[in-house]
Structure formats: structure tokens, C-alpha cells
PDB file of C-alpha atoms in Angstrom:
ATOM      1  CA  MET Z1340       0.045  -0.197   0.070  1.00  0.00           C
ATOM      2  CA  LYS Z1341       2.943   2.544   0.736  1.00  0.00           C
ATOM      3  CA  ARG Z1342       4.468   1.656  -2.520  1.00  0.00           C
ATOM      4  CA  TYR Z1343       1.287   2.533  -4.230  1.00  0.00           C
ATOM      5  CA  LEU Z1344       0.901   5.839  -2.398  1.00  0.00           C
ATOM      6  CA  LEU Z1345       4.578   6.826  -3.300  1.00  0.00           C
ATOM      7  CA  ILE Z1346       4.070   5.921  -7.067  1.00  0.00           C
ATOM      8  CA  ILE Z1347       0.756   8.376  -6.846  1.00  0.00           C
ATOM      9  CA  ALA Z1348       2.242  10.921  -4.775  1.00  0.00           C
ATOM     10  CA  LEU Z1349       5.621  11.394  -6.672  1.00  0.00           C
ATOM     11  CA  PRO Z1350       4.263  12.576  -9.893  1.00  0.00           C
ATOM     12  CA  LEU Z1351       2.095  14.925  -8.382  1.00  0.00           C
ATOM     13  CA  PHE Z1352       5.118  16.409  -6.349  1.00  0.00           C
ATOM     14  CA  LEU Z1353       7.026  16.701  -9.625  1.00  0.00           C
ATOM     15  CA  ILE Z1354       4.115  18.351 -11.371  1.00  0.00           C
ATOM     16  CA  ILE Z1355       3.284  21.019  -8.646  1.00  0.00           C
ATOM     17  CA  GLY Z1356       7.036  21.560  -7.946  1.00  0.00           C
ATOM     18  CA  CYS Z1357       7.649  22.381 -11.715  1.00  0.00           C
ATOM     19  CA  GLU Z1358       5.465  25.599 -11.323  1.00  0.00           C
ATOM     20  CA  LYS Z1359       7.411  28.542 -12.754  1.00  0.00           C
ATOM     21  CA  ALA Z1360       8.496  30.965 -10.047  1.00  0.00           C
ATOM     22  CA  THR Z1361       8.400  34.689 -11.113  1.00  0.00           C
ATOM     23  CA  ILE Z1362      11.726  36.559  -9.677  1.00  0.00           C
ATOM     24  CA  GLU Z1363      11.578  40.193  -9.261  1.00  0.00           C
ATOM     25  CA  TYR Z1364      14.597  42.493  -8.593  1.00  0.00           C
ATOM     26  CA  PHE Z1365      14.321  46.007  -7.353  1.00  0.00           C
ATOM     27  CA  GLN Z1366      16.387  48.757  -5.717  1.00  0.00           C
ATOM     28  CA  ASP Z1367      15.305  50.753  -2.666  1.00  0.00           C
ATOM     29  CA  GLU Z1368      16.086  54.352  -1.993  1.00  0.00           C
ATOM     30  CA  ASN Z1369      19.471  53.524  -0.525  1.00  0.00           C
ATOM     31  CA  GLY Z1370      20.472  51.651  -3.549  1.00  0.00           C
ATOM     32  CA  ILE Z1371      20.174  48.091  -2.035  1.00  0.00           C
ATOM     33  CA  MET Z1372      19.240  45.394  -4.567  1.00  0.00           C
ATOM     34  CA  TYR Z1373      16.495  43.043  -3.496  1.00  0.00           C
ATOM     35  CA  VAL Z1374      15.243  39.848  -4.798  1.00  0.00           C
ATOM     36  CA  GLN Z1375      11.508  38.558  -4.379  1.00  0.00           C
ATOM     37  CA  TYR Z1376       9.540  35.466  -5.451  1.00  0.00           C
ATOM     38  CA  ASN Z1377       6.406  35.193  -6.819  1.00  0.00           C
ATOM     39  CA  GLY Z1378       5.401  38.714  -5.820  1.00  0.00           C
ATOM     40  CA  ASN Z1379       5.371  37.527  -2.164  1.00  0.00           C
ATOM     41  CA  PRO Z1380       6.931  40.308   0.123  1.00  0.00           C
ATOM     42  CA  ASN Z1381       7.747  37.792   2.849  1.00  0.00           C
ATOM     43  CA  THR Z1382      10.228  36.355   0.397  1.00  0.00           C
ATOM     44  CA  GLN Z1383      12.243  39.570  -0.122  1.00  0.00           C
ATOM     45  CA  ARG Z1384      15.839  39.500   0.720  1.00  0.00           C
ATOM     46  CA  PRO Z1385      19.107  41.381  -0.017  1.00  0.00           C
ATOM     47  CA  PHE Z1386      20.300  40.063  -3.359  1.00  0.00           C
ATOM     48  CA  THR Z1387      23.632  38.142  -3.660  1.00  0.00           C
ATOM     49  CA  GLY Z1388      24.674  37.068  -7.111  1.00  0.00           C
ATOM     50  CA  GLU Z1389      25.114  38.258 -10.612  1.00  0.00           C
ATOM     51  CA  ILE Z1390      22.541  40.099 -12.736  1.00  0.00           C
ATOM     52  CA  VAL Z1391      22.842  39.810 -16.492  1.00  0.00           C
ATOM     53  CA  GLU Z1392      20.695  42.374 -18.817  1.00  0.00           C
ATOM     54  CA  HIS Z1393      20.502  42.196 -22.452  1.00  0.00           C
ATOM     55  CA  TYR Z1394      19.210  44.692 -25.091  1.00  0.00           C
ATOM     56  CA  ASP Z1395      15.838  44.234 -26.667  1.00  0.00           C
ATOM     57  CA  GLU Z1396      15.789  41.652 -29.804  1.00  0.00           C
ATOM     58  CA  LYS Z1397      15.102  44.887 -31.984  1.00  0.00           C
ATOM     59  CA  ASP Z1398      18.496  46.060 -30.937  1.00  0.00           C
ATOM     60  CA  GLY Z1399      20.281  42.891 -31.511  1.00  0.00           C
ATOM     61  CA  GLY Z1400      19.767  41.314 -28.218  1.00  0.00           C
ATOM     62  CA  LEU Z1401      23.253  41.593 -27.391  1.00  0.00           C
ATOM     63  CA  LYS Z1402      24.541  41.834 -23.594  1.00  0.00           C
ATOM     64  CA  LYS Z1403      24.016  45.108 -22.165  1.00  0.00           C
ATOM     65  CA  SER Z1404      25.173  44.835 -18.489  1.00  0.00           C
ATOM     66  CA  LYS Z1405      26.735  42.274 -15.921  1.00  0.00           C
ATOM     67  CA  SER Z1406      26.758  43.235 -12.193  1.00  0.00           C
ATOM     68  CA  LEU Z1407      27.709  41.417  -9.202  1.00  0.00           C
ATOM     69  CA  TYR Z1408      26.037  41.761  -5.868  1.00  0.00           C
ATOM     70  CA  LYS Z1409      26.791  40.870  -2.181  1.00  0.00           C
ATOM     71  CA  ASP Z1410      24.097  41.429   0.395  1.00  0.00           C
ATOM     72  CA  GLY Z1411      22.371  43.666  -2.057  1.00  0.00           C
ATOM     73  CA  LYS Z1412      25.309  45.988  -2.709  1.00  0.00           C
ATOM     74  CA  LEU Z1413      27.417  46.245  -5.926  1.00  0.00           C
ATOM     75  CA  ASP Z1414      30.381  44.084  -5.053  1.00  0.00           C
ATOM     76  CA  GLY Z1415      33.100  43.222  -7.685  1.00  0.00           C
ATOM     77  CA  GLN Z1416      33.145  44.001 -11.431  1.00  0.00           C
ATOM     78  CA  ASN Z1417      30.179  45.961 -13.174  1.00  0.00           C
ATOM     79  CA  ASN Z1418      30.325  45.907 -16.820  1.00  0.00           C
ATOM     80  CA  LEU Z1419      28.168  47.825 -19.350  1.00  0.00           C
ATOM     81  CA  TRP Z1420      28.323  47.377 -23.351  1.00  0.00           C
ATOM     82  CA  TYR Z1421      27.208  49.628 -26.168  1.00  0.00           C
ATOM     83  CA  LYS Z1422      24.319  48.189 -28.252  1.00  0.00           C
ATOM     84  CA  SER Z1423      27.022  47.362 -30.834  1.00  0.00           C
ATOM     85  CA  GLY Z1424      28.521  44.855 -28.408  1.00  0.00           C
ATOM     86  CA  LYS Z1425      31.532  46.916 -27.745  1.00  0.00           C
ATOM     87  CA  LYS Z1426      32.387  47.539 -24.039  1.00  0.00           C
ATOM     88  CA  TRP Z1427      31.647  51.002 -22.515  1.00  0.00           C
ATOM     89  CA  PHE Z1428      32.756  50.677 -19.157  1.00  0.00           C
ATOM     90  CA  GLN Z1429      34.175  48.372 -16.450  1.00  0.00           C
ATOM     91  CA  LYS Z1430      33.852  49.509 -12.728  1.00  0.00           C
ATOM     92  CA  ASN Z1431      34.905  47.782  -9.498  1.00  0.00           C
ATOM     93  CA  TYR Z1432      32.797  47.721  -6.418  1.00  0.00           C
ATOM     94  CA  LYS Z1433      33.525  46.922  -2.922  1.00  0.00           C
ATOM     95  CA  ASP Z1434      30.281  46.940  -0.468  1.00  0.00           C
ATOM     96  CA  GLY Z1435      28.580  49.334  -2.700  1.00  0.00           C
ATOM     97  CA  LYS Z1436      31.405  52.011  -3.232  1.00  0.00           C
ATOM     98  CA  LEU Z1437      33.577  52.416  -6.144  1.00  0.00           C
ATOM     99  CA  ASP Z1438      36.885  50.686  -5.579  1.00  0.00           C
ATOM    100  CA  GLY Z1439      39.837  50.215  -7.749  1.00  0.00           C
ATOM    101  CA  LEU Z1440      40.155  50.814 -11.268  1.00  0.00           C
ATOM    102  CA  SER Z1441      37.393  52.139 -13.369  1.00  0.00           C
ATOM    103  CA  ILE Z1442      37.809  52.129 -17.178  1.00  0.00           C
ATOM    104  CA  PHE Z1443      35.622  53.859 -19.985  1.00  0.00           C
ATOM    105  CA  TRP Z1444      35.837  53.217 -23.768  1.00  0.00           C
ATOM    106  CA  ASP Z1445      34.446  55.131 -26.491  1.00  0.00           C
ATOM    107  CA  ARG Z1446      31.983  53.744 -29.224  1.00  0.00           C
ATOM    108  CA  GLU Z1447      34.797  52.408 -31.085  1.00  0.00           C
ATOM    109  CA  GLU Z1448      36.267  50.769 -27.943  1.00  0.00           C
ATOM    110  CA  ILE Z1449      39.182  53.169 -27.708  1.00  0.00           C
ATOM    111  CA  LEU Z1450      40.377  53.697 -24.217  1.00  0.00           C
ATOM    112  CA  ASP Z1451      38.722  57.114 -23.088  1.00  0.00           C
ATOM    113  CA  THR Z1452      39.363  57.388 -19.221  1.00  0.00           C
ATOM    114  CA  GLU Z1453      40.584  55.648 -16.358  1.00  0.00           C
ATOM    115  CA  ASN Z1454      39.801  56.467 -12.940  1.00  0.00           C
ATOM    116  CA  THR Z1455      40.949  54.875  -9.776  1.00  0.00           C
ATOM    117  CA  TYR Z1456      38.849  54.792  -6.528  1.00  0.00           C
ATOM    118  CA  LYS Z1457      39.401  53.953  -2.932  1.00  0.00           C
ATOM    119  CA  ASP Z1458      36.127  53.668  -0.753  1.00  0.00           C
ATOM    120  CA  GLY Z1459      33.994  55.447  -3.113  1.00  0.00           C
ATOM    121  CA  GLU Z1460      36.600  58.420  -3.333  1.00  0.00           C
ATOM    122  CA  LEU Z1461      38.176  59.638  -6.946  1.00  0.00           C
ATOM    123  CA  ILE Z1462      42.023  59.421  -6.119  1.00  0.00           C
ATOM    124  CA  LEU Z1463      43.393  59.353  -9.754  1.00  0.00           C
ATOM    125  CA  GLN Z1464      41.804  60.363 -13.077  1.00  0.00           C
ATOM    126  CA  ARG Z1465      43.721  59.669 -16.413  1.00  0.00           C
ATOM    127  CA  CYS Z1466      42.339  60.661 -19.809  1.00  0.00           C
ATOM    128  CA  PHE Z1467      43.553  59.524 -23.369  1.00  0.00           C
ATOM    129  CA  ASP Z1468      42.993  60.984 -26.662  1.00  0.00           C
ATOM    130  CA  VAL Z1469      41.898  58.873 -29.767  1.00  0.00           C
ATOM    131  CA  ASP Z1470      45.606  57.790 -30.333  1.00  0.00           C
ATOM    132  CA  GLY Z1471      46.151  56.415 -26.901  1.00  0.00           C
ATOM    133  CA  ASN Z1472      47.946  59.470 -25.584  1.00  0.00           C
ATOM    134  CA  GLU Z1473      47.410  60.633 -22.089  1.00  0.00           C
ATOM    135  CA  CYS Z1474      45.579  64.118 -21.949  1.00  0.00           C
ATOM    136  CA  GLU Z1475      44.203  66.866 -19.784  1.00  0.00           C
ATOM    137  CA  CYS Z1476      40.641  65.456 -18.716  1.00  0.00           C
ATOM    138  CA  SER Z1477      37.548  67.439 -19.677  1.00  0.00           C
ATOM    139  CA  ASP Z1478      35.578  69.285 -16.716  1.00  0.00           C
ATOM    140  CA  LEU Z1479      32.772  66.856 -17.900  1.00  0.00           C
ATOM    141  CA  GLY Z1480      34.658  64.198 -16.253  1.00  0.00           C
ATOM    142  CA  ARG Z1481      35.362  61.930 -19.262  1.00  0.00           C
ATOM    143  CA  GLY Z1482      37.834  62.453 -22.025  1.00  0.00           C
ATOM    144  CA  CYS Z1483      40.108  65.123 -23.004  1.00  0.00           C
ATOM    145  CA  LYS Z1484      39.676  68.809 -23.143  1.00  0.00           C
TER     146      LYS Z1484
END
């Protein structure tokens, strides 16, 4: 009798267990990224992991961004690409603050600006012209004057 109950119950658990879960990501006013399952606020937790976004199919469907989070805060490398697939920037975060080297490229993927941060504070900025020569940075924060 127990064997028959198991044979009947197991497929039911598999069918019920295969229901698709909806996962929502959102940020609060302090910039903390949360994850929530099936619209249930009781499942809301600070997100730890990787989020990858893609451009719409009409725009080619290529990768748009890749960000790493730990306890809801950016932590690790954060990348963004132009619609063409060329890299736009690469930033490094630690506990939600810029930390380390941030690199920006122009639309042709030519090095534009390198910023070095420590605990969210800019400590060094280097800008480059289209030939790769270092130059005086623009007042706008990126590229040459």
C-alpha cells in the first residue's frame, strides 16, 4: 500500500514542483538590490549574485550589463556594453562603493578614461585621446579637453 501511495504522490509533487516562479529584482532608495519571489513580500531578501541584462531583440539582443552583488550592494566587477557589443565601461565595487580601477571606452572601444577609486573617493583620473596619448581631462569628467 505504501508503495502505491509513493507512486501516486511522486508525480504529483513533480508536477506541482515544476511551477514557474517569478523573480523580481528592485532597488530601494538607498541603492540596495532586493530579490522577491512570486510577488510575495515575505520572500524579499537583499540580493547576492550576478544580474545580466540584454538589449531588446530589435536592438540585437546583445549583452547590455553584468553586475555582481553581495548582500544587496554592488561588489566586484560591473560592466556595461554599447548596443554594438563593444564595451562601454568596467567598474569595480566593494561593499557598494567604487573601489579600484574604472575604465571607460568610446563607441569604437578606444580607451577614453581611467579612474581609480578607494572607498568611493576618486583618487586618480587619467584621460586619453584617440591615439592613446594621455591628455588633460575634460571638465565633464570623461575624455580630453
